[in-house]
Coordinates of C-alpha atoms and ligand atoms in Angstrom, one line a residue:
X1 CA 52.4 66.1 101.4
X2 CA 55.9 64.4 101.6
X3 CA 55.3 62.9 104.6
X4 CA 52.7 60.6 103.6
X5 CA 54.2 60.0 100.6
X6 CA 57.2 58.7 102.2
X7 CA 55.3 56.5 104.6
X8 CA 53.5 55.0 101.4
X9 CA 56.5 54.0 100.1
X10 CA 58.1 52.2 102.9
X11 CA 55.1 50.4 102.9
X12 CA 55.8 49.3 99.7
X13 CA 58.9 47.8 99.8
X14 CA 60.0 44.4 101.9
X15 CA 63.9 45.6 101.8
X16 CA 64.7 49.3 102.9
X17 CA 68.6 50.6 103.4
X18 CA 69.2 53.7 104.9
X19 CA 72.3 56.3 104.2
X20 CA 73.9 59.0 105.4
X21 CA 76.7 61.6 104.7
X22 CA 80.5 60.3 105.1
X23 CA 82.5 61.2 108.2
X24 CA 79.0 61.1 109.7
X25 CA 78.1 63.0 112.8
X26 CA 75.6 62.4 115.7
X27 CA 72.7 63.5 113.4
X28 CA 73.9 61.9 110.8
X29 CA 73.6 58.4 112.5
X30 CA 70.9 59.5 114.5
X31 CA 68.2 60.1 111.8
X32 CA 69.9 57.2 110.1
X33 CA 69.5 54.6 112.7
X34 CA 66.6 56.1 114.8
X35 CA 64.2 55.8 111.3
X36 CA 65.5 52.5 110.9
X37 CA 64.6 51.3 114.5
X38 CA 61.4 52.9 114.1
X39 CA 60.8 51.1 110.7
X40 CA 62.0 48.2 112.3
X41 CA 59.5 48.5 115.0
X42 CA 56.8 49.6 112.9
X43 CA 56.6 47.1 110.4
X44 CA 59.0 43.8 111.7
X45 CA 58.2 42.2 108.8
X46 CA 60.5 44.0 106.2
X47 CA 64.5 44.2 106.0
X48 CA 65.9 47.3 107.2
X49 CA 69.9 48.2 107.2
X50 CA 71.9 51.3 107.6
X51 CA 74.8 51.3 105.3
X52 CA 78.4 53.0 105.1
X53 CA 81.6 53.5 107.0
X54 CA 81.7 53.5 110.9
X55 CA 83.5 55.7 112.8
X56 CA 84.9 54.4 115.9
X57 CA 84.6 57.2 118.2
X58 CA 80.7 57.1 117.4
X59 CA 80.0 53.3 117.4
X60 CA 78.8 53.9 121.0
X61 CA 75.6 55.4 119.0
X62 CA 75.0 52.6 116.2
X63 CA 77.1 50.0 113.8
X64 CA 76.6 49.8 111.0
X65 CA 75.4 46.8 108.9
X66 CA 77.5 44.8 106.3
X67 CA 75.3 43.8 103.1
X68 CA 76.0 42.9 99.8
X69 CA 75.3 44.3 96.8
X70 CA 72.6 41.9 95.6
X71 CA 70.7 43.3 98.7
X72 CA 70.5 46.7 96.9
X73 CA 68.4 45.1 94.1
X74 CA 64.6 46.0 94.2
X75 CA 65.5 48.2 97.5
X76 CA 64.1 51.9 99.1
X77 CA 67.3 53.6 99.8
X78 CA 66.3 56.4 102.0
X79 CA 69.5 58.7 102.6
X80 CA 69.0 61.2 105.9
X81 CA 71.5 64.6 106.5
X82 CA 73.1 64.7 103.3
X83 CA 72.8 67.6 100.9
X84 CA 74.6 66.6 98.0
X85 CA 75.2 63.5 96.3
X86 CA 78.7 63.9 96.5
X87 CA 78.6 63.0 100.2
X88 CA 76.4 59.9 100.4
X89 CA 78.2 57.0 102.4
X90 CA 78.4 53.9 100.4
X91 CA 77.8 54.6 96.6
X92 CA 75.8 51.4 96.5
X93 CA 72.8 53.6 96.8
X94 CA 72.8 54.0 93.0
X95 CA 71.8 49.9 92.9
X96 CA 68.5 50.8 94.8
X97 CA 64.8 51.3 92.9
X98 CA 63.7 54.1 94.5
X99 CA 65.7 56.9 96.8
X100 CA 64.1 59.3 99.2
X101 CA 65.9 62.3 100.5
X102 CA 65.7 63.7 104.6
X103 CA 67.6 66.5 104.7
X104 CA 67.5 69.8 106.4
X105 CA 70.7 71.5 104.5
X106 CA 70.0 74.0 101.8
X107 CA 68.7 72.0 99.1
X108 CA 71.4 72.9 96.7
X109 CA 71.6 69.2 94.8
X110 CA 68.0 67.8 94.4
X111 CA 68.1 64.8 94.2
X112 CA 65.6 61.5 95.1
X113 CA 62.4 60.6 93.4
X114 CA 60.9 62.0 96.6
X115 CA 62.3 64.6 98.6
X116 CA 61.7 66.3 102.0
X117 CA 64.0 69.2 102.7
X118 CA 63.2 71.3 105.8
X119 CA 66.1 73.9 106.5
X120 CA 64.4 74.9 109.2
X121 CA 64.7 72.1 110.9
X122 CA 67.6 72.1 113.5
X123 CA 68.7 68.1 112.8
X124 CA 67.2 65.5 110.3
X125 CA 67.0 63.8 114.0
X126 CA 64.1 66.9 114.5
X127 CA 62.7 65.6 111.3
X128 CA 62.7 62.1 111.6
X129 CA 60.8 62.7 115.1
X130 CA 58.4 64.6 113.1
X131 CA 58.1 62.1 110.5
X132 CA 56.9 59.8 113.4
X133 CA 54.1 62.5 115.0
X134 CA 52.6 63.1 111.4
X135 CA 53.0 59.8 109.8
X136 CA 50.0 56.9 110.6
X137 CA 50.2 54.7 113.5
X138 CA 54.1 54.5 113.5
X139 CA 56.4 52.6 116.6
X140 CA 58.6 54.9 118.6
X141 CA 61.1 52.7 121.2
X142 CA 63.6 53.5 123.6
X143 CA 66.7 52.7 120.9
X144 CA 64.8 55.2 118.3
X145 CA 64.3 57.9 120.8
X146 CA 68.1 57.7 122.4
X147 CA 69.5 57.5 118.7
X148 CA 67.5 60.7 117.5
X149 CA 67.9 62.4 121.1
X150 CA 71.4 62.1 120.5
X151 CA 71.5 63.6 116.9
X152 CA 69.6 66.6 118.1
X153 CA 71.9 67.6 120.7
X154 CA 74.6 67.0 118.6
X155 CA 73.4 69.3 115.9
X156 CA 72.2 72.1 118.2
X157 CA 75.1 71.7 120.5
X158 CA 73.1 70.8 123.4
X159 CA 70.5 73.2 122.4
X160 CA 72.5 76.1 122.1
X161 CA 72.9 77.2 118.4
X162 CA 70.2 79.6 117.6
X163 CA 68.5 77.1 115.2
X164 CA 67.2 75.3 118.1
X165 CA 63.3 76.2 118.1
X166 CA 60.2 75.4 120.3
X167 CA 59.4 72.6 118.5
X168 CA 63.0 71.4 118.9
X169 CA 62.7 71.5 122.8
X170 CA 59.2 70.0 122.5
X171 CA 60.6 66.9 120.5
X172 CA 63.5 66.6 122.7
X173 CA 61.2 67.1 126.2
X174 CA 58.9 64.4 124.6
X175 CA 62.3 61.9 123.4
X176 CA 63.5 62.4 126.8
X177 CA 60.3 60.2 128.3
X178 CA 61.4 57.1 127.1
X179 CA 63.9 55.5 128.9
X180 CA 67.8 55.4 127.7
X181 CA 70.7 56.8 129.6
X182 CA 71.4 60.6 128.9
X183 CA 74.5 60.9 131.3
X184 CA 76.1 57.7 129.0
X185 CA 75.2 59.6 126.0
X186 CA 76.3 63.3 126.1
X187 CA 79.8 60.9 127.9
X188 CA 79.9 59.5 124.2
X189 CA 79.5 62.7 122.3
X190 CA 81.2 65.3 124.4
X191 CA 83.8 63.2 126.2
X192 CA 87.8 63.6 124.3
X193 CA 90.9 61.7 124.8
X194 CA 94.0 63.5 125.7
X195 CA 95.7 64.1 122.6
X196 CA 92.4 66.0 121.0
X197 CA 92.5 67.9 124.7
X198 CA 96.2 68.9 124.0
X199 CA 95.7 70.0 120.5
X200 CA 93.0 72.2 121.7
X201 CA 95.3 73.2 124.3
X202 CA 97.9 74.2 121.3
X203 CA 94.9 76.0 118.8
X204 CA 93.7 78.5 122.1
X205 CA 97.5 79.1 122.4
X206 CA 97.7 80.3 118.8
X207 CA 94.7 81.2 117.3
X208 CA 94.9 84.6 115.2
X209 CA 92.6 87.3 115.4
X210 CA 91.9 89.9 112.9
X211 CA 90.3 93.7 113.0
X212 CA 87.2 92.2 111.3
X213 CA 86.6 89.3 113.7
X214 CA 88.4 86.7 111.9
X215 CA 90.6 83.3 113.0
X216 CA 92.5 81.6 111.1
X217 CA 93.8 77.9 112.1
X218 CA 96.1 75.9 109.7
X219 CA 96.4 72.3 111.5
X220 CA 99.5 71.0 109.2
X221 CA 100.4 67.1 108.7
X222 CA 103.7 68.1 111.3
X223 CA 101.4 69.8 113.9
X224 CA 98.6 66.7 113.7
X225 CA 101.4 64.4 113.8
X226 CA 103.1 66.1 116.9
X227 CA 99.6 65.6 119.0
X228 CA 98.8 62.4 117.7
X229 CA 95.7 63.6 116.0
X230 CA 94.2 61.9 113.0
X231 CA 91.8 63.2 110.1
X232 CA 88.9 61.6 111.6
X233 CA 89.4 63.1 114.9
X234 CA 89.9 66.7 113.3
X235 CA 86.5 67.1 113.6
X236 CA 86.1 67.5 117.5
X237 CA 88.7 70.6 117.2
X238 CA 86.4 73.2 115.2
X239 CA 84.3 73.9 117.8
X240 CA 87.5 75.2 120.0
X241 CA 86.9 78.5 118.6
X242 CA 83.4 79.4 119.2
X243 CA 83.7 80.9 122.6
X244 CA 86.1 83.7 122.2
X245 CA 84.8 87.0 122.3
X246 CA 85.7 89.0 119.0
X247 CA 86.3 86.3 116.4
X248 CA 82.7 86.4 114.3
X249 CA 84.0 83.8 111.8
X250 CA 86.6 81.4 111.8
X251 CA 88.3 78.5 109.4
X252 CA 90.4 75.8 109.8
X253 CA 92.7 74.6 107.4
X254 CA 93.7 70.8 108.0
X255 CA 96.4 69.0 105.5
X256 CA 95.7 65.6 104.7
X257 CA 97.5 63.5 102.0
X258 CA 96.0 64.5 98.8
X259 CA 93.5 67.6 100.3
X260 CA 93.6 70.4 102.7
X261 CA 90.1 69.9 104.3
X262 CA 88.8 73.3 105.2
X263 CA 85.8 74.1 108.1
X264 CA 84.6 76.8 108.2
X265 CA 82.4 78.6 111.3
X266 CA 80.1 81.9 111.4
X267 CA 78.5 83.7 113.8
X268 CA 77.1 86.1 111.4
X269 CA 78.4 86.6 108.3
X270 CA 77.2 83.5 105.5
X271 CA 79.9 81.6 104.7
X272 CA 78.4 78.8 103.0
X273 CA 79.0 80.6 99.3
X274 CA 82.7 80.5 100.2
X275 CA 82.4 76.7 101.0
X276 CA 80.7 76.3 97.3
X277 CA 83.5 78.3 95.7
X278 CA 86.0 75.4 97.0
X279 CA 84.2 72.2 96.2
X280 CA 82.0 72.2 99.5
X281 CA 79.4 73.7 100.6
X282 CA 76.7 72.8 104.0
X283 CA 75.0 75.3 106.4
X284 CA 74.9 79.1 106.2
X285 CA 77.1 79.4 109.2
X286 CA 78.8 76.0 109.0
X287 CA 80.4 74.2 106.3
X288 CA 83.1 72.7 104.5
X289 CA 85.3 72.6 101.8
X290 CA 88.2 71.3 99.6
X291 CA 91.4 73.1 98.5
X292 CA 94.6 71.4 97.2
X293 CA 97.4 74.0 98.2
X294 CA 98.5 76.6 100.6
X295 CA 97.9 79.2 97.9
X296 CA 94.6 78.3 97.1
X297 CA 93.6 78.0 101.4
X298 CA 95.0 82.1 101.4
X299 CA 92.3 82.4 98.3
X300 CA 89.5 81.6 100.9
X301 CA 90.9 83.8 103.8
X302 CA 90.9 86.3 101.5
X303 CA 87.3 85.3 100.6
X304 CA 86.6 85.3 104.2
X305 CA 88.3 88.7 105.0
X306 CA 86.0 90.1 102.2
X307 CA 82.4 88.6 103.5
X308 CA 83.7 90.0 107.2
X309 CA 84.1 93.6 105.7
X310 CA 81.1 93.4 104.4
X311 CA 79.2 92.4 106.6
X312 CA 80.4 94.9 108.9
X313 CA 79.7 97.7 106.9
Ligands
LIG1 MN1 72.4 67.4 110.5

């Protein structure tokens, strides 16, 4: 099975770097990191590094490391939470030997020479844990079990979303043992500064609602500017909607220079096959996508308005 597979073939190589999807996200860095700590602690002999852009409003999780290129040569690159090659941070992967995928998105782009997809997984986080109960004689420490505690709640929203399982709340009751500060943690994640409180202030004041359940939020460069949001930041605003009674799906539109980033949000309906039809894709009820003009973001709520009919039929 995968599993061993993959523990084979870190034990094979004396230099492994580990990736992760851009504009990462708790569980992006915390599979990322927490299987490099527990490599690290595992096997202190080899070179481990996680690779590709930080993001300053997550550093409190992990840093990334700074390599060269020449580092790549004769390397395992194992890339965690990313379903398509399209979204690997740092496209240095390429330079590696070998690549090994741990995702748990629909595995839509296979790629790796091994490969362990598990979309029923809630977080890769859940499946790097897993990776360390199944595997042989591996090293869990505190810094491994904060960083894929953290990932977990991030990608179940605090073990809410309905992919959170039993084995989810067994992993997380048995990550919860060792010792790292929870209260500092869920500060990092869930705490925002004023201007991302204001410009949810502004979206509850003007969301739109539709007979079929669905919102609609265009943040425009003007409006982002006004509240002193940037792209990064954007991010922390999607989840705004998710509370209100009535709206079964909702999409933000968010203008950036050369791109009007779209998230999209379901409690129902699968919007994910919208998402592909605009250069994105991700999660049945959560994903993303690409569009380049207003006319083409009224193509997806269009899109949207007919998978809401539907489903209500
Ligand atoms: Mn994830």
């Amino acid at each position: 099975m995968s599993i061993q597979a993959i523990q084979q073939t870190i034990e094979t190589y004396n230099t492994i770097i580990i990736h992760r999807h851009v504009r990462p996200d708790p569980d992006a860095l915390g599979s990322q990191a927490g299987l490099g700590e527990m490599i690290k602690a595992s096997y202190p002999d080899k070179l481990v590094y996680v690779v590709g852009e930080d993001d300053p409003s997550l550093t409190f999780l992990v840093e990334m490391d700074k390599i060269e290129d020449s580092t790549f040569k004769d390397a395992l690159i194992i890339i965690c939470d990313t379903a398509n090659t399209g979204r690997i941070d740092d496209e240095r992967y390429k330079l590696g030997s070998k690549i090994i995928k741990i995702d748990h998105h629909p595995d839509v782009d296979q790629y790796g020479d091994i490969s362990w997809v598990d979309t029923s997984a809630s977080s890769t986080s859940e499946m790097i844990y897993e990776f360390f109960l199944q595997a042989d004689g591996l090293v869990m420490n505190d810094e491994a079990a904060r960083l894929l505690y953290g990932g977990i709640v991030g990608d179940t929203g605090r073990f809410l979303f309905p992919s959170t399982t039993k084995k989810t709340l067994q992993y997380a009751a048995e990550l919860v043992t060792y010792n790292f500060d929870r209260t500092e943690l869920y500060d990092g994640i869930y705490n925002v500064k004023d201007n991302i409180a204001r410009m949810r202030g502004y979206i509850l004041q003007n969301f739109t609602l539709d007979k079929n359940g669905l919102s609609v939020m265009k943040l425009t460069k003007d409006i982002l500017q006004q509240f002193n949001v940037g792209v990064l930041e954007t991010g922390q605003l999607v989840g705004t909607l998710g509370e209100i009674e009535g709206i079964l799906a909702w999409v933000f539109f968010i203008e950036e220079d050369d791109q009007i980033r779209v998230r999209l949000r379901s409690k129902g309906p699968i919007i994910n096959e919208v998402a592909a039809k605009y250069n994105g894709g991700g999660h049945p009820l959560a994903s993303g996508a690409s569009v380049y003009s207003w006319q083409e973001a009224e193509q997806v709520v269009n899109d949207l308005k007919f998978v809401l009919s539907e489903y209500r039929k």
